[in-house]
Coordinates of C-alpha atoms in Angstrom, one line a residue:
D1 CA 0.0 0.0 0.0
L2 CA 1.6 3.3 -1.1
R3 CA 0.1 5.2 1.8
T4 CA 1.9 3.0 4.2
V5 CA 5.2 3.5 2.4
L6 CA 5.0 7.2 1.7
H7 CA 3.6 8.4 5.0
T8 CA 6.8 7.5 6.8
Y9 CA 8.9 10.1 5.2
P10 CA 9.4 13.5 6.9
S11 CA 9.3 15.6 3.7
L12 CA 7.2 15.5 0.6
R13 CA 7.0 17.5 -2.6
I14 CA 3.9 17.4 -4.8
G15 CA 3.4 18.7 -8.3
S16 CA 1.8 18.2 -11.7
G17 CA 2.1 19.1 -15.3
T18 CA 0.4 18.7 -18.7
A19 CA 1.7 18.3 -22.2
S20 CA 0.6 17.7 -25.7
G21 CA 2.2 17.4 -29.1
A22 CA 5.8 16.6 -30.1
N23 CA 8.3 15.7 -27.3
R24 CA 5.4 15.6 -24.8
A25 CA 6.9 13.1 -22.4
Q26 CA 10.1 15.1 -21.8
R27 CA 8.1 18.4 -21.4
L28 CA 5.6 16.6 -19.1
A29 CA 8.3 15.4 -16.7
Q30 CA 10.0 18.8 -16.7
A31 CA 6.7 20.6 -16.0
A32 CA 5.7 18.3 -13.1
L33 CA 9.2 18.5 -11.4
Q34 CA 9.3 22.3 -11.8
D35 CA 5.8 22.5 -10.3
A36 CA 6.8 20.3 -7.3
Q37 CA 9.9 22.4 -6.5
P38 CA 8.2 25.1 -4.4
R39 CA 5.6 22.7 -2.9
L40 CA 7.3 21.2 0.1
L41 CA 5.5 19.6 3.0
G42 CA 7.9 19.2 5.9
P43 CA 11.5 20.3 6.5
E44 CA 13.8 21.1 3.7
P45 CA 15.3 17.9 2.4
S46 CA 19.0 17.3 2.9
A47 CA 19.2 14.2 0.6
P48 CA 17.9 13.2 -2.8
A49 CA 14.3 11.8 -3.0
G50 CA 14.0 8.3 -1.7
Q51 CA 10.8 7.5 -3.7
A52 CA 8.8 9.1 -6.5
L53 CA 5.2 8.2 -7.1
L54 CA 4.0 9.1 -10.6
I55 CA 0.4 9.1 -11.7
I56 CA 0.1 9.5 -15.5
E57 CA -3.3 10.4 -17.0
S58 CA -4.5 10.5 -20.6
P59 CA -7.8 10.8 -22.4
P60 CA -9.2 7.3 -23.5
T61 CA -8.3 8.1 -27.1
I62 CA -4.7 9.0 -26.4
E63 CA -2.1 6.3 -25.9
L64 CA 1.0 6.6 -23.8
Y65 CA 3.8 4.8 -25.6
M66 CA 6.4 2.7 -23.8
D67 CA 9.2 4.9 -25.1
E68 CA 7.4 7.9 -23.6
L69 CA 7.0 6.1 -20.2
A70 CA 10.7 5.3 -20.4
A71 CA 11.6 9.0 -21.2
I72 CA 9.5 10.2 -18.3
T73 CA 11.0 7.8 -15.7
E74 CA 14.6 8.4 -17.1
H75 CA 14.2 12.2 -16.9
I76 CA 12.9 12.0 -13.3
R77 CA 15.7 9.6 -12.3
E78 CA 18.3 11.8 -13.9
I79 CA 17.0 14.8 -12.0
L80 CA 16.3 13.1 -8.6
G81 CA 19.2 10.6 -8.6
A82 CA 19.8 7.0 -9.6
T83 CA 18.9 5.7 -6.2
T84 CA 15.3 7.1 -6.2
E85 CA 12.7 4.3 -6.3
I86 CA 10.1 5.1 -8.9
M87 CA 6.5 3.8 -8.8
F88 CA 3.9 4.7 -11.4
G89 CA 0.3 4.2 -12.4
L90 CA -1.5 4.9 -15.6
Q91 CA -5.2 5.9 -15.8
H92 CA -7.6 7.3 -18.3
Q93 CA -9.2 10.7 -17.6
P94 CA -12.1 11.4 -20.1
T95 CA -12.2 15.1 -19.3
L96 CA -8.5 15.8 -19.7
A97 CA -7.8 18.7 -22.1
A98 CA -4.2 17.9 -22.8
D99 CA -2.7 14.6 -24.2
L100 CA -1.0 13.7 -21.0
Q101 CA -1.0 14.8 -17.3
L102 CA 1.5 13.8 -14.7
H103 CA 1.2 14.1 -10.9
V104 CA 4.3 13.5 -8.9
L105 CA 4.7 12.8 -5.2
L106 CA 8.4 12.9 -4.1
S107 CA 9.4 11.6 -0.6
Y108 CA 12.6 12.8 1.1
G109 CA 14.7 11.8 4.1
A110 CA 15.1 8.6 6.1
P111 CA 11.9 6.8 6.8
L112 CA 10.5 7.6 10.2
T113 CA 9.8 4.6 12.5

């Protein structure tokens, strides 16, 4: 259960972004991480993110390709660090105006016991 894993971290960042058109995966990852930067819950992190939860949404008529999923996770891992554990989920959102939307939840610090 993701709530059990993520609630044990002392700091969280949360953000989202949308993208359509050419190179949408790269722009999507950049937008979500940029949006998460000022949205910190808890103390300022002193270490890279331990975990990243990604929720990727698209309209039912738009497909997320495997190379796009790889581009999103690779960009996030490049920015956050190679040791960051990435979990993701995909879902359709019928009312979404853009091709893709990404929500990120980043956890920082040693897990609290």
